[in-house]
Each structure stands twice: as C-alpha cells, then as structure tokens.
Coordinates of C-alpha atoms and ligand atoms in Angstrom, one line a residue:
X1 CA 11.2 10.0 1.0
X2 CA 8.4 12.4 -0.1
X3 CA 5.8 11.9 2.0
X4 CA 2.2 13.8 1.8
X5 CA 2.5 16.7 4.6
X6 CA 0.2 16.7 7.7
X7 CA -0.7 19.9 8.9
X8 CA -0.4 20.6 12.6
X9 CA -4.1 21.8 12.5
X10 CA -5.2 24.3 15.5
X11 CA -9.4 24.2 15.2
X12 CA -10.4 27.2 17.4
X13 CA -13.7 26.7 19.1
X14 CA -17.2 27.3 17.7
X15 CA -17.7 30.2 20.1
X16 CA -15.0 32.3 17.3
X17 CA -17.4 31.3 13.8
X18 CA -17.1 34.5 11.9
X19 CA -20.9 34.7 10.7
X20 CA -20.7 35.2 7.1
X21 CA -19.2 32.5 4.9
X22 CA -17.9 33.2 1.3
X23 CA -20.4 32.4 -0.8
X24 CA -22.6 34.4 1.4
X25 CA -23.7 37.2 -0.6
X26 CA -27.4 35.7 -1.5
X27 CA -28.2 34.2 2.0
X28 CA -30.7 36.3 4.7
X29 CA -29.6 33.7 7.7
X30 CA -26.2 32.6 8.6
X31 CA -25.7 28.9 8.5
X32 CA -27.8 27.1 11.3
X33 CA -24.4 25.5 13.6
X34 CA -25.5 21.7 13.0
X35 CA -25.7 22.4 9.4
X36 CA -22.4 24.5 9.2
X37 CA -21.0 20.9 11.5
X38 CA -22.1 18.4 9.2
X39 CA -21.2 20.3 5.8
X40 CA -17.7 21.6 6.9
X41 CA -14.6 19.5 5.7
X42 CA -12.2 21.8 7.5
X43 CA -11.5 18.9 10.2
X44 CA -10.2 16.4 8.0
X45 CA -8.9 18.3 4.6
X46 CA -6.4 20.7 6.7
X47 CA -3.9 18.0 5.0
X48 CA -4.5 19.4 1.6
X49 CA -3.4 23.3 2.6
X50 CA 0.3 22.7 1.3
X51 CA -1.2 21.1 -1.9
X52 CA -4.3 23.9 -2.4
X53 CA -1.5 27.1 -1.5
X54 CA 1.1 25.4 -4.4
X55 CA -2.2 25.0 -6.6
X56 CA -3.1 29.0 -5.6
X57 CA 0.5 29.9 -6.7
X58 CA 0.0 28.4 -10.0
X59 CA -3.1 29.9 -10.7
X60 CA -1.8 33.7 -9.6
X61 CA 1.3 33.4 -11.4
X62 CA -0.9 32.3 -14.7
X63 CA -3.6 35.0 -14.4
X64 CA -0.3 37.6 -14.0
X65 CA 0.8 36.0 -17.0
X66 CA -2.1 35.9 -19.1
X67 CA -2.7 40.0 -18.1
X68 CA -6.0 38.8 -16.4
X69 CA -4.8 40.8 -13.5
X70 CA -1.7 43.0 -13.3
X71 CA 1.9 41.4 -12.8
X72 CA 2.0 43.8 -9.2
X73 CA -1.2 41.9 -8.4
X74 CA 0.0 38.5 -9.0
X75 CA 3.9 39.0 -7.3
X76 CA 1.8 40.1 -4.0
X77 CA -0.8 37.4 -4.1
X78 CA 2.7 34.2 -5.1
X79 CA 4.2 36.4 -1.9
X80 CA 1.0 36.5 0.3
X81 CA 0.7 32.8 -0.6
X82 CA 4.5 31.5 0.4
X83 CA 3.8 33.6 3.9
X84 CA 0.8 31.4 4.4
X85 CA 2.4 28.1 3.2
X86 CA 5.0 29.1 5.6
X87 CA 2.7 29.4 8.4
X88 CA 0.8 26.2 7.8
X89 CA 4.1 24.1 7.6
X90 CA 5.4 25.5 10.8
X91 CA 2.2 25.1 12.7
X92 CA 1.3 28.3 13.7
X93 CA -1.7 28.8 11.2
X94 CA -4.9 29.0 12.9
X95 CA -7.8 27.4 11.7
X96 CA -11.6 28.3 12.3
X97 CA -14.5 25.9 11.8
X98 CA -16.2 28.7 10.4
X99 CA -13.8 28.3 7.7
X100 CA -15.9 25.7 5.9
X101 CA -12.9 23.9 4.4
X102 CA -9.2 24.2 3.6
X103 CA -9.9 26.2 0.3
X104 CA -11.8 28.9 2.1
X105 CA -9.7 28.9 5.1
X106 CA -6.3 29.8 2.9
X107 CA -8.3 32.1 1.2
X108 CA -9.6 34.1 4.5
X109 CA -5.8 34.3 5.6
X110 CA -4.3 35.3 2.6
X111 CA -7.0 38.2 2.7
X112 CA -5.3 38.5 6.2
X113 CA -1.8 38.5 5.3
X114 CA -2.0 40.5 1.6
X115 CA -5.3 42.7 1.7
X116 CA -8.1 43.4 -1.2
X117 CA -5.9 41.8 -3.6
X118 CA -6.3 38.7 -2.5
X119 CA -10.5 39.0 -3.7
X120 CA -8.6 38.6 -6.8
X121 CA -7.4 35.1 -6.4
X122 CA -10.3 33.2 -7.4
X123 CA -10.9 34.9 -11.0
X124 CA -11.6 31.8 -13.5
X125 CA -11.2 29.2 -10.5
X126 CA -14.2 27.3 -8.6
X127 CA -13.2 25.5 -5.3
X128 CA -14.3 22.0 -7.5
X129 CA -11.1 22.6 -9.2
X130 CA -9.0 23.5 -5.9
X131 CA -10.3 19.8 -4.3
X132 CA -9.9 18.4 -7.4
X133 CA -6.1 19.4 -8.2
X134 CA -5.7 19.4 -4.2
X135 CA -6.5 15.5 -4.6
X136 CA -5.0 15.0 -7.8
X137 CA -1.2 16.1 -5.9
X138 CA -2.6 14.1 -2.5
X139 CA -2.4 10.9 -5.0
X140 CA 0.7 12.0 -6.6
X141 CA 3.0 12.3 -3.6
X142 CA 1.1 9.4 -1.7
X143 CA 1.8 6.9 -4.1
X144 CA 5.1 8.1 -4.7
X145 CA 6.0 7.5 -0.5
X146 CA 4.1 4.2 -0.8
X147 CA 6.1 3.1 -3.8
X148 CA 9.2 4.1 -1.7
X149 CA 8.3 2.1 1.6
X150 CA 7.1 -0.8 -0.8
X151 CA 10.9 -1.1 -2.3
X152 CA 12.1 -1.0 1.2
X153 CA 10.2 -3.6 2.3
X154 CA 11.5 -5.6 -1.3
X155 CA 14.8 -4.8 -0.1
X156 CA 14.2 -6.5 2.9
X157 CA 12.8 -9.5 1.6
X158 CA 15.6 -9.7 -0.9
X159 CA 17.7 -9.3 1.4
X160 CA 16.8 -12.4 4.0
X161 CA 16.3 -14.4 0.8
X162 CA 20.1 -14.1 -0.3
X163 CA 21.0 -14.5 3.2
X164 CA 19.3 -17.7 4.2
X165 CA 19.1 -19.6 1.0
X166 CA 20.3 -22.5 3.2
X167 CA 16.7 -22.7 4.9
X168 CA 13.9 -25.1 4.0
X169 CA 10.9 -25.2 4.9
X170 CA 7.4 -26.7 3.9
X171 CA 5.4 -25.3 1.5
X172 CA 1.9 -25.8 2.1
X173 CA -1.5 -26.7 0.8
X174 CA -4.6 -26.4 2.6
X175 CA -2.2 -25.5 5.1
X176 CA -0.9 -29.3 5.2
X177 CA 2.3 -29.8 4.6
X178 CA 2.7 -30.4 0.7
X179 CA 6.7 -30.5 -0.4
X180 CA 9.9 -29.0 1.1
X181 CA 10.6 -25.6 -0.1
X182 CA 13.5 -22.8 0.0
X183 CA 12.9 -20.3 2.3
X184 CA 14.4 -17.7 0.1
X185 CA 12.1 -19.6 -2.8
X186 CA 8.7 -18.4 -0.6
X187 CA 10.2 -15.2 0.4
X188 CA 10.9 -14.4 -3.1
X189 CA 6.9 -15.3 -4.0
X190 CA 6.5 -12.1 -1.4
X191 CA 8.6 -10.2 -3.6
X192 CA 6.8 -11.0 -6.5
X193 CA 3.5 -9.9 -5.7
X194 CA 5.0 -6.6 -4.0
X195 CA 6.5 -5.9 -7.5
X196 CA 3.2 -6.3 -9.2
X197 CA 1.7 -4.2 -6.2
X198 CA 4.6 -1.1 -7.3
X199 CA 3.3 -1.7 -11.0
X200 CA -0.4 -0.4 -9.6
X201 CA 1.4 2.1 -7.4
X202 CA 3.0 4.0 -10.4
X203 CA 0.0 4.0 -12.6
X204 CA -2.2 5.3 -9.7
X205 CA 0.5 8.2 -9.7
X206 CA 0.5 8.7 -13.7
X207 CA -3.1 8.8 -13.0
X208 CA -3.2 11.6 -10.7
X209 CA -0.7 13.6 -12.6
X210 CA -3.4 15.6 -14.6
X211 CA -4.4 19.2 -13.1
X212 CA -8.0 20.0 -13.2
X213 CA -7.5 23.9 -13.1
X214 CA -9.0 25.7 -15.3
X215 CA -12.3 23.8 -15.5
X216 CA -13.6 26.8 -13.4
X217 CA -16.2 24.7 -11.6
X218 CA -17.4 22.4 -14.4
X219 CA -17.7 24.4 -17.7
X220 CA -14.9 26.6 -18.5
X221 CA -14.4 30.6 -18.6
X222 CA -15.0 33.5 -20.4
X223 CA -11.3 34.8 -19.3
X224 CA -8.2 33.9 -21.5
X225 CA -6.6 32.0 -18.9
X226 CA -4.4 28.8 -20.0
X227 CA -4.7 25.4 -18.0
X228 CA -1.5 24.1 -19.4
X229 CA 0.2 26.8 -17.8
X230 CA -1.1 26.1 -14.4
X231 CA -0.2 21.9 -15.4
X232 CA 3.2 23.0 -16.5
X233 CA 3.8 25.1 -13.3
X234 CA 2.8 21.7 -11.2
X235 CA 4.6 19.0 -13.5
X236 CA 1.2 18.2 -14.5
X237 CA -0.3 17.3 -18.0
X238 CA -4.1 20.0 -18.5
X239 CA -7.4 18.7 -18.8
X240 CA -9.1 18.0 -22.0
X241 CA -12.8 17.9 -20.6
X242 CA -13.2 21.1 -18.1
X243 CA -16.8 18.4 -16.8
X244 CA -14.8 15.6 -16.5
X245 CA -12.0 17.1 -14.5
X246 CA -14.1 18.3 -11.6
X247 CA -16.4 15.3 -11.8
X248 CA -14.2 12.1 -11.9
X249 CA -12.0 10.2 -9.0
X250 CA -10.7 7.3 -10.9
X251 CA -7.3 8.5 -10.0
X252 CA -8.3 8.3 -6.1
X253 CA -10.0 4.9 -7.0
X254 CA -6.7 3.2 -8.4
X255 CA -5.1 4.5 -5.4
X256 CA -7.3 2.5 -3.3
X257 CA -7.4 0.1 -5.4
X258 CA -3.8 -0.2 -5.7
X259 CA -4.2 -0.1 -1.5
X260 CA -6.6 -2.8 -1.3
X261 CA -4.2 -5.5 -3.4
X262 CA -1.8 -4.4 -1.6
X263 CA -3.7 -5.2 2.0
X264 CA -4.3 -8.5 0.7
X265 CA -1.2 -9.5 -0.3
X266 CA 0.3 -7.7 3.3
X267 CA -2.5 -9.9 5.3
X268 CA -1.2 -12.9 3.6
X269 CA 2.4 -12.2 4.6
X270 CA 1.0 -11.3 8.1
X271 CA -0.9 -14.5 8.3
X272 CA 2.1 -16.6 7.9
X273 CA 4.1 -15.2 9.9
X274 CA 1.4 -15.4 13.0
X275 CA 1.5 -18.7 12.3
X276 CA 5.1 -19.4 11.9
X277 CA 5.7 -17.6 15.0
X278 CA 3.4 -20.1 16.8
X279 CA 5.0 -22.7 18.9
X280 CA 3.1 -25.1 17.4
X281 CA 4.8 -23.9 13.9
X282 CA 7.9 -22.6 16.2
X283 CA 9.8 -21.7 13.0
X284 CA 10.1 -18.2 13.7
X285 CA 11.3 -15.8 16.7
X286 CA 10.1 -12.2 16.0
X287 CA 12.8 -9.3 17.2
X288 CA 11.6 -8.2 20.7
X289 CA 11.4 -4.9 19.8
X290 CA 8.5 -6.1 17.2
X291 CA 6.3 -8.0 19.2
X292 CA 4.7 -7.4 22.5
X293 CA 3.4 -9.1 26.1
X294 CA 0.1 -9.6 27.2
X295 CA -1.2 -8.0 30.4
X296 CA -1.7 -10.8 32.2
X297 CA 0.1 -14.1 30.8
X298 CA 3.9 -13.3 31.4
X299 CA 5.6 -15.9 28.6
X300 CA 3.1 -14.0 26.0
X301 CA 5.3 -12.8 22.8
X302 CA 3.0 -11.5 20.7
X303 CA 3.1 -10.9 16.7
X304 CA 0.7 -8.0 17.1
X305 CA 2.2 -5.8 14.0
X306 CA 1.6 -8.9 11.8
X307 CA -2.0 -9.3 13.1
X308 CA -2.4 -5.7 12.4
X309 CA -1.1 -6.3 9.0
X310 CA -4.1 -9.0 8.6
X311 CA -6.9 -7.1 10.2
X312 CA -6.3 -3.6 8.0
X313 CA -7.0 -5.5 4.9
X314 CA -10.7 -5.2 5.9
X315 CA -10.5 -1.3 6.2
X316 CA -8.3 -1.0 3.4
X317 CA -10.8 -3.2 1.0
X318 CA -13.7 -1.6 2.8
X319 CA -12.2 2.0 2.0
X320 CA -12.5 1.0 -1.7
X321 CA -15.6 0.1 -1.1
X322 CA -16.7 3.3 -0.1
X323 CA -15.6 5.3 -3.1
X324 CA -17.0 3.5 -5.2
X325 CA -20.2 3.4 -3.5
X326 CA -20.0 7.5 -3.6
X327 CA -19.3 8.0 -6.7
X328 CA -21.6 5.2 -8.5
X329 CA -24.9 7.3 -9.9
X330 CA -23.2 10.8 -9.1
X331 CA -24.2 12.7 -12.0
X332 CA -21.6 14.9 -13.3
X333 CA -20.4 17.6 -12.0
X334 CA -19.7 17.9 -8.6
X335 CA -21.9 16.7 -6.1
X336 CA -21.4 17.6 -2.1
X337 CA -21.3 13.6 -1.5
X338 CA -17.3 14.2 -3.3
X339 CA -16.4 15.5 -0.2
X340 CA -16.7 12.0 1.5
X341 CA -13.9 11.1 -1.1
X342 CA -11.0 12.0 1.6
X343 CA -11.4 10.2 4.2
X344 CA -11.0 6.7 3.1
X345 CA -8.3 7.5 1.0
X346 CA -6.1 9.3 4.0
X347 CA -7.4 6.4 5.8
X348 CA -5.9 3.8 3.5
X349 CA -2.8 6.2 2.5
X350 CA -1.5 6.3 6.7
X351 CA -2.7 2.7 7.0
X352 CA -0.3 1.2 4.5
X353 CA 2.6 3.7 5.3
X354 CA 2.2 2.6 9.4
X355 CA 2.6 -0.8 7.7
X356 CA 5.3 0.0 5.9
X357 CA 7.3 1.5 8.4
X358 CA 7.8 -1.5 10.3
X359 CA 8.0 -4.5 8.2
X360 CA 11.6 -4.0 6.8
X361 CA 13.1 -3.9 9.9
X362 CA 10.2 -6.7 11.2
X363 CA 11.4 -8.9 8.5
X364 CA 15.5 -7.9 9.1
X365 CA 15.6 -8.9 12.3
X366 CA 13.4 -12.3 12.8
X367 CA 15.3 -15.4 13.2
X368 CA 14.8 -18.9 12.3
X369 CA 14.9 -22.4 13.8
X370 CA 16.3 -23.9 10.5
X371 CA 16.3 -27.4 12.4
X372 CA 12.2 -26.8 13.3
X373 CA 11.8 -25.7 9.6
X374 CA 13.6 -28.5 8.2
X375 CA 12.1 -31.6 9.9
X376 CA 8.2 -30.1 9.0
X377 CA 9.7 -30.1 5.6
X378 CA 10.8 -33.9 5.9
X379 CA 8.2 -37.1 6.6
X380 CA 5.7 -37.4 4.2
X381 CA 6.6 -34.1 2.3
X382 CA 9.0 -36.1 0.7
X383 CA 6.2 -38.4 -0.8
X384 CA 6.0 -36.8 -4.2
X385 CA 9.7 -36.8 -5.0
X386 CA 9.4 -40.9 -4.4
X387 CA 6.3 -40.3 -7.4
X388 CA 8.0 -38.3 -9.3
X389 CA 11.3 -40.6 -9.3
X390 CA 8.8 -43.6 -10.2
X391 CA 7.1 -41.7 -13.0
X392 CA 10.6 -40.3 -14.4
X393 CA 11.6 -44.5 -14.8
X394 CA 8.5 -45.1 -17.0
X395 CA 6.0 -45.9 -14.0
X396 CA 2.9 -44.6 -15.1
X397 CA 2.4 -42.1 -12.7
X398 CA -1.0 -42.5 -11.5
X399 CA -0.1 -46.3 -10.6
X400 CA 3.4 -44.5 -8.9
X401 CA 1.1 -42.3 -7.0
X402 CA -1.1 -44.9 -5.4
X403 CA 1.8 -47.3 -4.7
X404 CA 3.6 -44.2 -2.7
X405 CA 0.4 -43.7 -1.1
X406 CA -0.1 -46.9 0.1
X407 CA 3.9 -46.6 1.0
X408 CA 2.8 -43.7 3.4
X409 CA -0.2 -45.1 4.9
X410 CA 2.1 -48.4 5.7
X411 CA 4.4 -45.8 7.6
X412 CA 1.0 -44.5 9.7
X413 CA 0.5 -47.6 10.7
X414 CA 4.3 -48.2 11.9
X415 CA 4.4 -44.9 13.0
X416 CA 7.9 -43.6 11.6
X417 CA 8.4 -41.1 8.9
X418 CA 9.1 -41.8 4.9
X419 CA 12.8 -40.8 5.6
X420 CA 13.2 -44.0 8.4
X421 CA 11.1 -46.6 5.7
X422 CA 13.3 -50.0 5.5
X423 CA 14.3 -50.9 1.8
X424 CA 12.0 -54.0 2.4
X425 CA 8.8 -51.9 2.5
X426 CA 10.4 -49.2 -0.3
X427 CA 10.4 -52.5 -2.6
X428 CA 7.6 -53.7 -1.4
X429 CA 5.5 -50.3 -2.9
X430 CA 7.3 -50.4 -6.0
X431 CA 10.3 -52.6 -7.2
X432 CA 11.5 -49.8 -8.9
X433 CA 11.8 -48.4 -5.3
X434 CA 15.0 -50.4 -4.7
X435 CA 16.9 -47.9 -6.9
X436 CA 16.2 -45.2 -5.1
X437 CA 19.0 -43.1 -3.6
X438 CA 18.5 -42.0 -0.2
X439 CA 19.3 -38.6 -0.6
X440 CA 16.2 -37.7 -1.8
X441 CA 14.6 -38.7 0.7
X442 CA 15.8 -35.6 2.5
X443 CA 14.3 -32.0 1.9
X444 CA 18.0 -30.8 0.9
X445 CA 17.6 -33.3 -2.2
X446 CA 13.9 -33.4 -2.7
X447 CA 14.6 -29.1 -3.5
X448 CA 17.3 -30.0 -5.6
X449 CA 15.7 -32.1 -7.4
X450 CA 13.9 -30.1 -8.9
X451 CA 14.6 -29.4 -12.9
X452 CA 12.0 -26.5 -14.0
X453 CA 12.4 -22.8 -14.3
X454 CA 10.8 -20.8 -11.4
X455 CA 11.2 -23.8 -9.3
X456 CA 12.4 -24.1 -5.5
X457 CA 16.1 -25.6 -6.4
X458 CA 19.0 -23.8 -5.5
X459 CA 19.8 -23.1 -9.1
X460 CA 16.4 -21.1 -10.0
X461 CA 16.1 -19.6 -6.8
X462 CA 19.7 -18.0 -7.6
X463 CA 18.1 -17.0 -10.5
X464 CA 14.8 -15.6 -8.8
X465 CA 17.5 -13.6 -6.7
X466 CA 19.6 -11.9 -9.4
X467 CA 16.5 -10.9 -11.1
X468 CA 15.4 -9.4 -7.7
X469 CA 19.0 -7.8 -7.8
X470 CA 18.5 -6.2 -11.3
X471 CA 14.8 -5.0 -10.6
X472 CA 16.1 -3.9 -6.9
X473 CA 19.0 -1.9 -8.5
X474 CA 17.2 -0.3 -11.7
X475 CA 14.6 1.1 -9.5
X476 CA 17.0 2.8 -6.8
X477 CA 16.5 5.9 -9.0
Ligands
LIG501 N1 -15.1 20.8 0.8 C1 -15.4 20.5 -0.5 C2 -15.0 19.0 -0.8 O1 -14.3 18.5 0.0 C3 -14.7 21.4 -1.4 C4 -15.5 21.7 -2.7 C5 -16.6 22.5 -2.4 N2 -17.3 22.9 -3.6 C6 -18.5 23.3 -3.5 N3 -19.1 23.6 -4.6 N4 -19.3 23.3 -2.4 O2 -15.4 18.4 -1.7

C-alpha cells in the first residue's frame, strides 16, 4: 500500500537560525523571531520534502533538457537531489526553523550537498508552484492509500456478510424496532455507501493529478521551459492556466470532501455498533483485542475505536470547513492564508487511515448472539408481514393496517408477543387472518417473504453479495 511518507523531522533549536532567509536580498533587518514563528510552515510541511525533492528532479532534468542550463548542471543538481531525498527518508536530515518551510529547507541542503550549482535550481520556478505540485502528489498518493484501506475494509464487510447470511436481526426506524432483517442484508448497506465513498476517493485523485510547474509563481516565464515535461516526468497532465494552478485547491477540497462523507458514513457504522455492543442491545461481543477497560469499573468492555469512529466525523467535517473558509474571497494568486491549507488536510488524511487500520480486523473478529438478534427481530416486527399478507388477499391495506394494529395493541394488553397470538384473536383482527401460515410469523419467513429486488430475502441478498464479489474482484488491481 502506497502511503504518503512522513518525514522523521529533527527541528534544531531557535538558538541555530541562520539570520538571512532567501528571499533576503532587499531586507535591512532579519526577521523579528515571533514573526519568523508564526510565518514558518517548516513544522508541519516536513511531510511534503519527498514530494517537493521528486518535484525538484523534474524541474532540473527539464531545464537540462530544454538547454536552460547545461546537461553537467542538471546530472549534478538530479544527483545532489537523490542524496538529499536519501537523507530525508532515512532520518538523518536536519531541519532548522530558520528554514522557513520545506521548499527552502531542501534548497539550503542541496546548496550543502552540491555547491553554487544548486542557485540554479529555482530558474523559471516560484515556491507557489513547489506547494502547489507538493500538494497536488500529497492528494495523489493519499487518496490512493485511502482507496486501499477503504477496499480492505469492503473486504471485510463482504466477507462477514457471506459468512453469516444465517443472521437476522431488526432493522430499525427511529431506532424502534421496524421489520426483521439479514444481517448480511445491513452489512451489505455499509458496503454500499463505502463503494460510493471509493467513487469520491478516485476522482479526488484524478483531481490532484495535474502539475502546476511551470506557472512560475502565477504568470508564466520568459525562459523556454516546458511544463508538460515536468507533468510527464511525474505521471501528471500540465496546467492550462499558469494563475489558476498556483491559486486553486479544489483538488485538496474534494479530498476533504471525499473525507467528510466518508466520516459520516464511518460514525454511522460506529454508532451501531456502540449500540449493538450494549447489553441492553447485547447483539454483539467486540474481539478483546479491540475494545478496552475502564480504570475503575472492572466488568467495563469498552467499544472505544467505534466511539472514535463517531467523534472524528466532527474534525473530519470541521477540517472541510476550514478550507473552504480559507479559500472563500482569496483573490487569485497566492495569498499567505494557502499555507493554512495543510493542516486540515494531514489532519483528515491520518484520521481516516488510523480508522482504517482497525476496522477490517474490528469487523473480522466480532461475534454475534444470533439468538439475541433473532428474538429483537420477532414480536411486533413481524406486524407488517401480517399487513402485507392481508393487503396481498385484496384487503385494502389501510383497513389491514389498522386491524393489525389493533391486533398488536390486543397483545399489549395480554402481554405476549404477535408470534404467541391464539388463532381466536388472529380471526378476530381479520377473518382473513385464519389463513395465515404460521411461519411467517417468524423473522426466518417474514425475510423470505419478501419478493422485490434489493430486498432483505435470502435470494437478493445472494445477489447483493455476488455483485460485491464482482466489484470486490475487478478492483483488486
Ligand atoms: N510555506 C508556504 C505555504 O505553505 C510555501 C509557499 C510560499 N510562497 C510564498 N510566496 N511565500 O504555502
């Protein structure tokens, strides 16, 4: 699984800021330290440096080509820049807050590690293209990890679904109990709205797959150098607008967009398993290596990664939230407030993949009290399938709904359930009643009962599965 790299950053202390940042050349005063605090991005967008040095290589390789500066020139800046990717994947590069951000920082050590050459480097380039494209590949690869960990998760749900299609339980409205359902039929609703979820994923990643070198801050060049080279070179498609590539993050916004639909739909999962986990619910035991204890109350199993699952739907929504609050009335062109653009979007990015990374193997390794599950599915559950069986013999089905309901509210009062109702009150309702067969008063043949396509009977939710099968086995790649 590709997933974006996170750089073992090593700040060293403010007492080391070199005093002279790059774009020093018309400043009398050094940066004042709280300024140089607040402005730097260095803390946070050390993640991009593998992203910004493959971005560099392109560029160098390009201008070589393009005779902007001599092939010798560009072999030593492509080798300067694989020594410093290599030092920044294995740890050992050494960042400074003085640095400013990750852009500058790679571009100090490279003058380190290769010399004057490396002044070179940023000929036809602004850093507003480096963030841009450094995003632009963050987004590619993020949603490509996510869309990953997403299938895995599919995988699991598919794969309790086939496994326990003998499991009912009751599906709910307003969270009272409504009509018996498959398990495998509800699980399979999951799976649904994870595949619409993947359909977001991939066109947040077509999104992102556009480079923004070569807009040279926000207006183009004088120098002959080509963008679609520096695309090609990083699977990308060029820019058409040179404004437009350093000025918009709709690619970061479907990303957390993507993120936030996603949260919503995980906090709904999350939700019912905190409840089904309950012992007043009691249809679910969570693997102990999934749940934990409380400090004080010994018997305390707790569902604490499907609470999690609930409560980062707010940070998840709220990080799309924030985006779009940057961005709306930027003009174009880029704007300092861009920089807040990475932190929600990292944010959301490690949130959903911490999800992710449990929930397969959550999922896997639950078990279920089939008996528990079945009887919440009997009682009155059942009451539409006595409806429905009245409507399907030419009872109107308003009058069949009422005479049901005053079938049920005859069983309050005796206190048993529909499934223990004596023939004598069943014909009493409706004397159509008295031709009912008793096996659909039972969850078992109130689900198979049921006659239309998408429907919780054995028959569609075989179907459901084999679809799940074909969309499961034409995405493994
Ligand atoms: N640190 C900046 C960011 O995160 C990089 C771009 C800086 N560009 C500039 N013109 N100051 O957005």
């Amino acid at each position: 699984m590709t997933r974006p790299i996170r750089c073992s950053s090593k700040l060293q202390p403010m007492s080391e800021r070199e005093k002279s940042p790059l774009w020093g050349g018309r400043f009398g005063a050094s940066p004042a330290e709280a300024f140089e605090d607040l402005n730097a991005s260095i803390s946070f967008d050390v993640r991009l440096a593998p992203y910004d040095i493959r971005g560099s290589i392109a560029h160098a390789r390009m201008l070589g080509e393009k005779g902007i500066i001599s092939t010798e020139e560009a072999e030593e800046l492509v080798r300067g820049l694989g020594a410093v990717l290599e030092e920044v994947e294995s740890g050992r590069f050494t960042w400074t807050l003085a640095d400013e951000d990750v852009h500058t920082a790679v571009e100090r050590r490279l003058r380190e590690v290769s010399g004057e050459v490396a002044l070179k480097l940023h000929t036809g380039r602004s850093r507003n293209d480096q963030v841009a494209l450094d995003l632009h590949l963050f987004v590619r690869d993020a949603a490509a990890s996510i869309s990953d960990a997403l299938l895995e998760t599919m995988r699991a749900l598919f794969e309790v679904a086939e496994r326990r299609q003998d499991l009912i339980l009751p599906g709910y409205t307003h969270l009272q109990r409504a009509q018996p359902i498959l398990l495998s039929h509800h699980l399979l609703a999951h799976f649904r709205a994870f595949e619409r979820d993947l359909t977001r994923l991939y066109a947040a990643r077509e999104a992102a797959n556009v480079s923004p070198l070569g807009a040279a801050a926000l207006g183009g060049t004088p120098h002959p150098i080509d963008p679609s080279l520096t695309a090609g070179a990083l699977g990308m498609q060029p820019l058409v607008n040179s404004l437009d590539a350093v000025s918009e993050r709709d690619f970061a916004l479907d990303l957390l967009y993507a993120l936030a639909v996603l949260g919503v739909h995980l906090s709904r999962l999350g939700e019912e398993w905190v409840t089904w986990t309950s012992s007043e619910f009691g249809f679910a035991t969570l693997d102990d290596s999934y749940s934990s204890g409380s400090s004080i109350m010994p018997q305390k199993k707790n569902p604490d990664a499907y609470e999690l699952m609930r409560g980062k739907a707010g940070r998840l929504i709220g990080n799309l939230n924030a985006l779009l609050i940057t961005l709306k009335g930027l003009p174009l062109g880029y704007s300092k407030d861009l920089q807040e653009d990475k932190e929600p979007l990292f944010d959301s990015v490690d949130s959903v993949l911490g999800i992710l990374a449990v929930l397969p193997e959550m999922l896997r390794t639950a078990s279920f009290d089939g008996e528990r599950m079945a009887r919440a599915a009997g009682g009155f559950a059942l009451a539409t399938e006595l409806a429905d069986f009245l409507a399907a013999r030419g009872v109107p089905f308003r009058e069949a709904h009422r005479a049901v309901g005053q079938l049920v509210r005859r069983c309050e009062e005796k206190g048993i359930r529909l499934e223990d109702v004596s023939d004598e009150d069943l014909t009493a309702a409706h004397p159509t009643l008295a031709n009912l067969p008793r096996e659909l008063l039972t969850p078992e043949g109130s689900v198979a009962n049921k006659k239309s396509s998408g429907s919780t009977s054995p028959g569609s939710v075989e179907e459901q599965l084999r679809q799940a099968r074909e969309l499961l086995r034409g995405l493994q790649g």
